[in-house]
PDB file of C-alpha atoms in Angstrom:
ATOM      1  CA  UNK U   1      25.990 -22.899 -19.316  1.00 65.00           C
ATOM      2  CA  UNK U   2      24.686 -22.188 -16.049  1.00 87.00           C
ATOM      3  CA  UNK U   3      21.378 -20.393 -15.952  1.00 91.00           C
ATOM      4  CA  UNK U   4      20.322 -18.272 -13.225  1.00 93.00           C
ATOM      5  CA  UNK U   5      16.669 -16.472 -12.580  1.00 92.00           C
ATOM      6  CA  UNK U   6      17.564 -12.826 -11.386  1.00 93.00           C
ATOM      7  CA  UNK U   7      16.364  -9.461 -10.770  1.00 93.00           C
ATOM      8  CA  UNK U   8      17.952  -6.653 -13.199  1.00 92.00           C
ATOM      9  CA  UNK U   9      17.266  -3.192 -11.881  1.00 91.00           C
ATOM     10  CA  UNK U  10      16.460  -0.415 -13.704  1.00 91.00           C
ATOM     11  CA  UNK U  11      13.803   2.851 -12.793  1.00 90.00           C
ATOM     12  CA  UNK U  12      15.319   5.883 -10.752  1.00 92.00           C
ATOM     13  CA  UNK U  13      17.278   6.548  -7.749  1.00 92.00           C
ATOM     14  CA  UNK U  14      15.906   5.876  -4.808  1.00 91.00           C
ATOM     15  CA  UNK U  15      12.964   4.376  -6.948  1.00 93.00           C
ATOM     16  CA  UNK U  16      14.185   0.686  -8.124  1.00 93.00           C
ATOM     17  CA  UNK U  17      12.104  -0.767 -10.358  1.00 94.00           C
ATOM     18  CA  UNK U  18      13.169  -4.567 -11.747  1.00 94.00           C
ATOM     19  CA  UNK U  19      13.043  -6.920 -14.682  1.00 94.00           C
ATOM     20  CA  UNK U  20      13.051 -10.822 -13.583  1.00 95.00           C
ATOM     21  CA  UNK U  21      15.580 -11.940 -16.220  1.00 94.00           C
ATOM     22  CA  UNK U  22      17.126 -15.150 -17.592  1.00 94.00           C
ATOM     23  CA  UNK U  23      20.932 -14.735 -17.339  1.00 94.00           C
ATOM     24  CA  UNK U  24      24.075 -16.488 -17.642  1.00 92.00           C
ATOM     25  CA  UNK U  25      25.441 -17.015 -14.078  1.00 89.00           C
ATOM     26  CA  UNK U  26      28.285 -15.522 -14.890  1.00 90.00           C
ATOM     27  CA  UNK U  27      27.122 -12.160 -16.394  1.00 87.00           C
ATOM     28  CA  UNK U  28      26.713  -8.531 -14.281  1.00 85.00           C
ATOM     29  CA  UNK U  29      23.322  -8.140 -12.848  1.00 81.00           C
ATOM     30  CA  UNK U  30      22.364  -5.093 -14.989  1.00 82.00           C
ATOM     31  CA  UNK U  31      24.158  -7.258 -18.498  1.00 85.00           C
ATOM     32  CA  UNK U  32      23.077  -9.441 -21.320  1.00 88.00           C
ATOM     33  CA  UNK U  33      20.081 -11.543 -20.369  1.00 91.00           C
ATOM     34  CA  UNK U  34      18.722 -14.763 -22.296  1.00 91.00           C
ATOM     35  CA  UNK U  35      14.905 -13.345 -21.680  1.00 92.00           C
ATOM     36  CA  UNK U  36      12.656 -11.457 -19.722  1.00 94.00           C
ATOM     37  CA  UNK U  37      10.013 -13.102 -17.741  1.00 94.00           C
ATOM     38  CA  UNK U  38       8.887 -10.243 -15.816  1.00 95.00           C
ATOM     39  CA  UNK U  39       8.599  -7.485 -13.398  1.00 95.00           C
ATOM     40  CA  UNK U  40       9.128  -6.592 -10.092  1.00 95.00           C
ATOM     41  CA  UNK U  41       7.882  -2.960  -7.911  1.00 95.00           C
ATOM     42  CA  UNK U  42       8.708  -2.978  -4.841  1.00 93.00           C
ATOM     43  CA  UNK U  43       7.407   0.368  -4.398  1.00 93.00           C
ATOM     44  CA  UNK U  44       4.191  -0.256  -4.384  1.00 88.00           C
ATOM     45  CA  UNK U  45       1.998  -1.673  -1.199  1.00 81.00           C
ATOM     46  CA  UNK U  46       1.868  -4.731  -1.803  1.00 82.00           C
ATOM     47  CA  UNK U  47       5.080  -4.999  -4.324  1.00 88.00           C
ATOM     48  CA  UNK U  48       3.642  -5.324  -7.710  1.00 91.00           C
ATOM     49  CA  UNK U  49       4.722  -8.694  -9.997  1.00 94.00           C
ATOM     50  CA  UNK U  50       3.748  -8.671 -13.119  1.00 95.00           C
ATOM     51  CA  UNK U  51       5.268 -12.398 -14.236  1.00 94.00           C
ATOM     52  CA  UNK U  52       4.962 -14.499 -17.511  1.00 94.00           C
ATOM     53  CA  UNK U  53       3.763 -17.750 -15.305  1.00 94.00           C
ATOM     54  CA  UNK U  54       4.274 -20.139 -18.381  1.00 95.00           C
ATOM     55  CA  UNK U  55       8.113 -19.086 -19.004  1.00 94.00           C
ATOM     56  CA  UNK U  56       9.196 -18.615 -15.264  1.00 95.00           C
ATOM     57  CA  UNK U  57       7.610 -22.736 -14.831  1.00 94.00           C
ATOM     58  CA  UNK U  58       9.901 -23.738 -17.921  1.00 95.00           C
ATOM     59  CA  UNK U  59      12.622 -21.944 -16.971  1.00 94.00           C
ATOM     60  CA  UNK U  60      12.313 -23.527 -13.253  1.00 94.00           C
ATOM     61  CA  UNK U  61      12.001 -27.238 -14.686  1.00 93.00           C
ATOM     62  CA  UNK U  62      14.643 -26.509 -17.147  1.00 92.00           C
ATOM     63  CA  UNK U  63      16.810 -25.925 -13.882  1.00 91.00           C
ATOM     64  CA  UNK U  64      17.448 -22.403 -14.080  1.00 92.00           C
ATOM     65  CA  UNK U  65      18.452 -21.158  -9.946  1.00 94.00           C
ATOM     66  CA  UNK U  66      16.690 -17.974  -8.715  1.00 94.00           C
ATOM     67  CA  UNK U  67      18.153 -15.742  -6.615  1.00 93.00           C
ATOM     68  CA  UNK U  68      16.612 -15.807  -3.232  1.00 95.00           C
ATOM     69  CA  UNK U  69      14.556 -12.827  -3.800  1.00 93.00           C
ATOM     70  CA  UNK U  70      13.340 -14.613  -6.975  1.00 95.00           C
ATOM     71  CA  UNK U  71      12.361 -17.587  -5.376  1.00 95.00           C
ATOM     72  CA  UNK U  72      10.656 -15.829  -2.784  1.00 95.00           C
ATOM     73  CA  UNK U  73       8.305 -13.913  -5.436  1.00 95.00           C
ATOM     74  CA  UNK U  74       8.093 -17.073  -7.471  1.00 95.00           C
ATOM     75  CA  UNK U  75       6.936 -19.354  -4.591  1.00 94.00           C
ATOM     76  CA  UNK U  76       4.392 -16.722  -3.756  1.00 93.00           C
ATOM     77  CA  UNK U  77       3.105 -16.538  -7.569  1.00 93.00           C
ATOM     78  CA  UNK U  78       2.805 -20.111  -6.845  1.00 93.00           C
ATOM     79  CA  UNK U  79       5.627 -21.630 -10.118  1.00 94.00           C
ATOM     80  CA  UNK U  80       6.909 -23.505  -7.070  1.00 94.00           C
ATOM     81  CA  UNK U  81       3.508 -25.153  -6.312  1.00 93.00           C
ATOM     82  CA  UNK U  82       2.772 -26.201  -9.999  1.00 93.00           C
ATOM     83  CA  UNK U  83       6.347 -27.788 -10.420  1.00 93.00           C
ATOM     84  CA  UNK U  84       5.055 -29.327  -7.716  1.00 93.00           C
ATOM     85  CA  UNK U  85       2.062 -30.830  -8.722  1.00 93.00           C
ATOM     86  CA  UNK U  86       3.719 -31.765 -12.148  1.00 91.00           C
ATOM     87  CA  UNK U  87       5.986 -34.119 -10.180  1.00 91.00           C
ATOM     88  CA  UNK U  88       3.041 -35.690  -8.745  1.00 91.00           C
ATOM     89  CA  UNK U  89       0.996 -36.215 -12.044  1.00 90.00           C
ATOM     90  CA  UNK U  90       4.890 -37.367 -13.389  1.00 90.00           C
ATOM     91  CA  UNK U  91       5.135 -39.938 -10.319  1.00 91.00           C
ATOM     92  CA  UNK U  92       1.215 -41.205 -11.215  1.00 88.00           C
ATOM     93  CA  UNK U  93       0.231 -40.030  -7.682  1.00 87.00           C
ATOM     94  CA  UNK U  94      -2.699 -37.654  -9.160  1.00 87.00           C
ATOM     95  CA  UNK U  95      -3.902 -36.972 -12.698  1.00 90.00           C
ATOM     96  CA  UNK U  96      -3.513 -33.173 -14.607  1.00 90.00           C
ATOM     97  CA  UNK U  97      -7.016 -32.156 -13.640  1.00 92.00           C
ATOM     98  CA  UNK U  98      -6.523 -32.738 -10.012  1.00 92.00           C
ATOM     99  CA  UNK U  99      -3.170 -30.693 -10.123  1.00 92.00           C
ATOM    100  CA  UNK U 100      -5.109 -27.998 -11.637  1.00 92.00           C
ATOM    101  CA  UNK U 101      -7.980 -28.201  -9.172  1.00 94.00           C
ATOM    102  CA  UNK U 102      -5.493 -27.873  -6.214  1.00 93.00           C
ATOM    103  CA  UNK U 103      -3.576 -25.235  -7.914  1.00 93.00           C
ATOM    104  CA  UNK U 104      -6.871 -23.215  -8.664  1.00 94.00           C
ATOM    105  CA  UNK U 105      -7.732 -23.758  -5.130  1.00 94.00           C
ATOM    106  CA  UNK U 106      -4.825 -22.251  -3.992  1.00 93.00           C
ATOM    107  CA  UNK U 107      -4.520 -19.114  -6.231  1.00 93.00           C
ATOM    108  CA  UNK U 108      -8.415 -18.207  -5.040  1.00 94.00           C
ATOM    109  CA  UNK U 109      -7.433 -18.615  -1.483  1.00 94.00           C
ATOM    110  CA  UNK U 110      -4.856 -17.144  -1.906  1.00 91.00           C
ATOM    111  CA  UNK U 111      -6.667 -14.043  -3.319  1.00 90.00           C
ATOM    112  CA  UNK U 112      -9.376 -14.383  -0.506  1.00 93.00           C
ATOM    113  CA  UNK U 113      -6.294 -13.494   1.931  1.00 90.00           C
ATOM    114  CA  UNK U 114      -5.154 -10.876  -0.078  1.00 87.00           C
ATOM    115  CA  UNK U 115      -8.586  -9.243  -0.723  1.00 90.00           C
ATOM    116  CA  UNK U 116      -9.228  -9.418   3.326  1.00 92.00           C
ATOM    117  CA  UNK U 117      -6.086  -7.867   4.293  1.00 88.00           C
ATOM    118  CA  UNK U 118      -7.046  -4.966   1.661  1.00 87.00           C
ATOM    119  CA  UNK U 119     -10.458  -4.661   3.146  1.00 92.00           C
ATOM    120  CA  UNK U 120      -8.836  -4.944   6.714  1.00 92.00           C
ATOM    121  CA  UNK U 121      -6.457  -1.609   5.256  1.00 90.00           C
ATOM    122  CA  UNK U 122      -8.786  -0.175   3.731  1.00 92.00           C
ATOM    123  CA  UNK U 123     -11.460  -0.359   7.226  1.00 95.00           C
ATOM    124  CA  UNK U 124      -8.575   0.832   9.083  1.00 94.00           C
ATOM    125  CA  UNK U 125      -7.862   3.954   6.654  1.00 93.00           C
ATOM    126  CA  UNK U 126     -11.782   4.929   7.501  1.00 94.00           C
ATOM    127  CA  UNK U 127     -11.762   4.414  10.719  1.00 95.00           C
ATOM    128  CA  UNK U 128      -8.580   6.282  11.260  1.00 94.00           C
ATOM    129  CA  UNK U 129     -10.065   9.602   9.046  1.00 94.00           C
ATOM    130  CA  UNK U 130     -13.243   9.408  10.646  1.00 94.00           C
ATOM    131  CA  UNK U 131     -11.556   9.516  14.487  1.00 94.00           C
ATOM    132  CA  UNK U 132     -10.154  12.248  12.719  1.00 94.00           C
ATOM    133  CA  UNK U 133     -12.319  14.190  11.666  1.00 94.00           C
ATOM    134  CA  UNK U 134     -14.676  13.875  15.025  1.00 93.00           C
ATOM    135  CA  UNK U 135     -11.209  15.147  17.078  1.00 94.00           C
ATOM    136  CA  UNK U 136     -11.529  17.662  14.721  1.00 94.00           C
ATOM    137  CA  UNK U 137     -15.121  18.747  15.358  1.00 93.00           C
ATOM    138  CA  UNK U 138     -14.475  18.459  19.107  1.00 93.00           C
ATOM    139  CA  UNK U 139     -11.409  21.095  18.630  1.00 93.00           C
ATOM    140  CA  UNK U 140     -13.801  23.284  16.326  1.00 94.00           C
ATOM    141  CA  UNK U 141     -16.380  22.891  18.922  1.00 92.00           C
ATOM    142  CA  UNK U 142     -13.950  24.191  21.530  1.00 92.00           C
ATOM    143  CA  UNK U 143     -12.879  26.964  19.215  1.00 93.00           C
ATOM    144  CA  UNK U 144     -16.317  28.404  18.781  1.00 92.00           C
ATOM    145  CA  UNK U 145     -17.024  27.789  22.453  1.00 92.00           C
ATOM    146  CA  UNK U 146     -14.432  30.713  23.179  1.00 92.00           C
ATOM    147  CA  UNK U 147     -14.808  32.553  20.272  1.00 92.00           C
ATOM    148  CA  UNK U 148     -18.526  32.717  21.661  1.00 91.00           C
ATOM    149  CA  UNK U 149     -17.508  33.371  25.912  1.00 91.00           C
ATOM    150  CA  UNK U 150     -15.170  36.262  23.999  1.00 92.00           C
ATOM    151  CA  UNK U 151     -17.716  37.723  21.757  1.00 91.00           C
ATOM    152  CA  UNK U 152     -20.140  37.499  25.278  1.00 90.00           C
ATOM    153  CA  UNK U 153     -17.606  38.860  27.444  1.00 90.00           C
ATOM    154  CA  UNK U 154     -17.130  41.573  24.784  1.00 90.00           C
ATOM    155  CA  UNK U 155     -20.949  42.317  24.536  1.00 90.00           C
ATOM    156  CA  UNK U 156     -21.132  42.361  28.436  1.00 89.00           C
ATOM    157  CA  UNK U 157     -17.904  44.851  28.404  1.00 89.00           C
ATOM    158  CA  UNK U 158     -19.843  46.482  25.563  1.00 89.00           C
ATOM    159  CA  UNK U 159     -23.104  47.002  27.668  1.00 87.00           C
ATOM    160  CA  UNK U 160     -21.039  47.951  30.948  1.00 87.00           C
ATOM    161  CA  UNK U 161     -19.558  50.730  29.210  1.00 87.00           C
ATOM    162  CA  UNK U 162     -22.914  51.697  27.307  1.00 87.00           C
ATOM    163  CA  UNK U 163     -24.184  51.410  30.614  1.00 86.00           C
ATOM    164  CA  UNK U 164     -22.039  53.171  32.682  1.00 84.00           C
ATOM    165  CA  UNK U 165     -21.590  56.209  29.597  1.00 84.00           C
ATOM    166  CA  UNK U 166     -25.602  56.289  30.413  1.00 85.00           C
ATOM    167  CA  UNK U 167     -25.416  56.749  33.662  1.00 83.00           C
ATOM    168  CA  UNK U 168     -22.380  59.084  33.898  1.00 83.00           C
ATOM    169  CA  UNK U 169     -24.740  60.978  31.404  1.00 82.00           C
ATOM    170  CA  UNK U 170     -27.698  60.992  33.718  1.00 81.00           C
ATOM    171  CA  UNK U 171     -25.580  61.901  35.950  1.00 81.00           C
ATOM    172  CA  UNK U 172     -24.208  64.552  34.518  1.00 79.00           C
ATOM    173  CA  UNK U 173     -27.269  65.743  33.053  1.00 78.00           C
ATOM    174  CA  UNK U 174     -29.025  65.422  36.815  1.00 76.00           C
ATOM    175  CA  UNK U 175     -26.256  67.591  37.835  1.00 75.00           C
ATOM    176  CA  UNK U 176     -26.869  70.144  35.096  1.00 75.00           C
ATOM    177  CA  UNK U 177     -30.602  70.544  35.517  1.00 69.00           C
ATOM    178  CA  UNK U 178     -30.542  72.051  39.026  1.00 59.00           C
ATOM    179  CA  UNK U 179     -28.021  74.411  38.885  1.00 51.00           C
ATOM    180  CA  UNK U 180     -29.533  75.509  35.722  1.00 52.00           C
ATOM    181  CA  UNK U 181     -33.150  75.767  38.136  1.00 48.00           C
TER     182      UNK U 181
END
């Protein structure tokens, strides 16, 4: 029986969610599967793999084939790299603890890259809301500029007319007082 590492979807529409199964080669994606190693998100930044390391390494040294997509995620959870460093330790070239060293190595570089590129996102996302929020103050800024040259423009109009009723009332009241002498 020919064993093959694939994805088996399941979640909503336009939401795909998957299982990374153990099937028989020649059953449907979404049918029977021998087990269930783990899972796969896509939707998520970066996808989300939640994988049972132990099983997926059997499974690959057993000589189960992944799918490409399945090899991709695997050889970035890093099965690849142990089945790897088993063959060494098989071949005598280095002993278990070594393996394990460079393997350790590896996964806590690994994570260093992956915890810079989230600080790198994460910088990014602050700088971007605080260039935000100064264009904003400089177009609030603007805002109460005018709302200020209208409110001054209306208190000038304001004390033209106050003005102007004044003097129209002197006026008026100049014109009164002599013909009333």
């Amino acid at each position: 029986m020919a064993t093959k590492i694939r994805l088996q979807r399941g979640g909503r529409k336009s939401y795909a969610f998957y299982r990374i199964v153990i099937a028989d080669a020649r059953a449907p994606r979404d049918g029977r599967f021998t087990e269930k190693i783990g899972t796969y998100n896509p939707n998520t930044n970066p996808a989300t793999v939640d994988l049972n390391f132990e099983r997926a390494l059997y499974w690959v040294e057993t000589g189960a084939q992944p799918t490409d997509t399945v090899r991709n995620i695997l050889s970035r959870e890093g099965v690849y790299l142990m089945k790897h460093l088993k063959g060494g330790v098989k071949k005598g070239a280095f002993d278990e603890a070594t393996a394990q060293k460079k393997f350790d190595a590896w996964k806590a570089d690994k994570q260093n890259g992956l915890n810079k590129i989230a600080e790198a996102e994460a910088k990014a996302k602050k700088d971007a809301a605080a260039k935000e929020l100064a264009q904003e103050k400089k177009l609030n800024e603007e805002i109460a500029k005018k709302v200020a040259e209208k409110k001054a423009a209306e208190a000038a109009a304001k004390a033209e007319a106050e003005a102007a009723a004044a003097a129209e009332a002197a006026t008026e009241e100049a014109a009164e007082t002599p013909a009333e002498a």
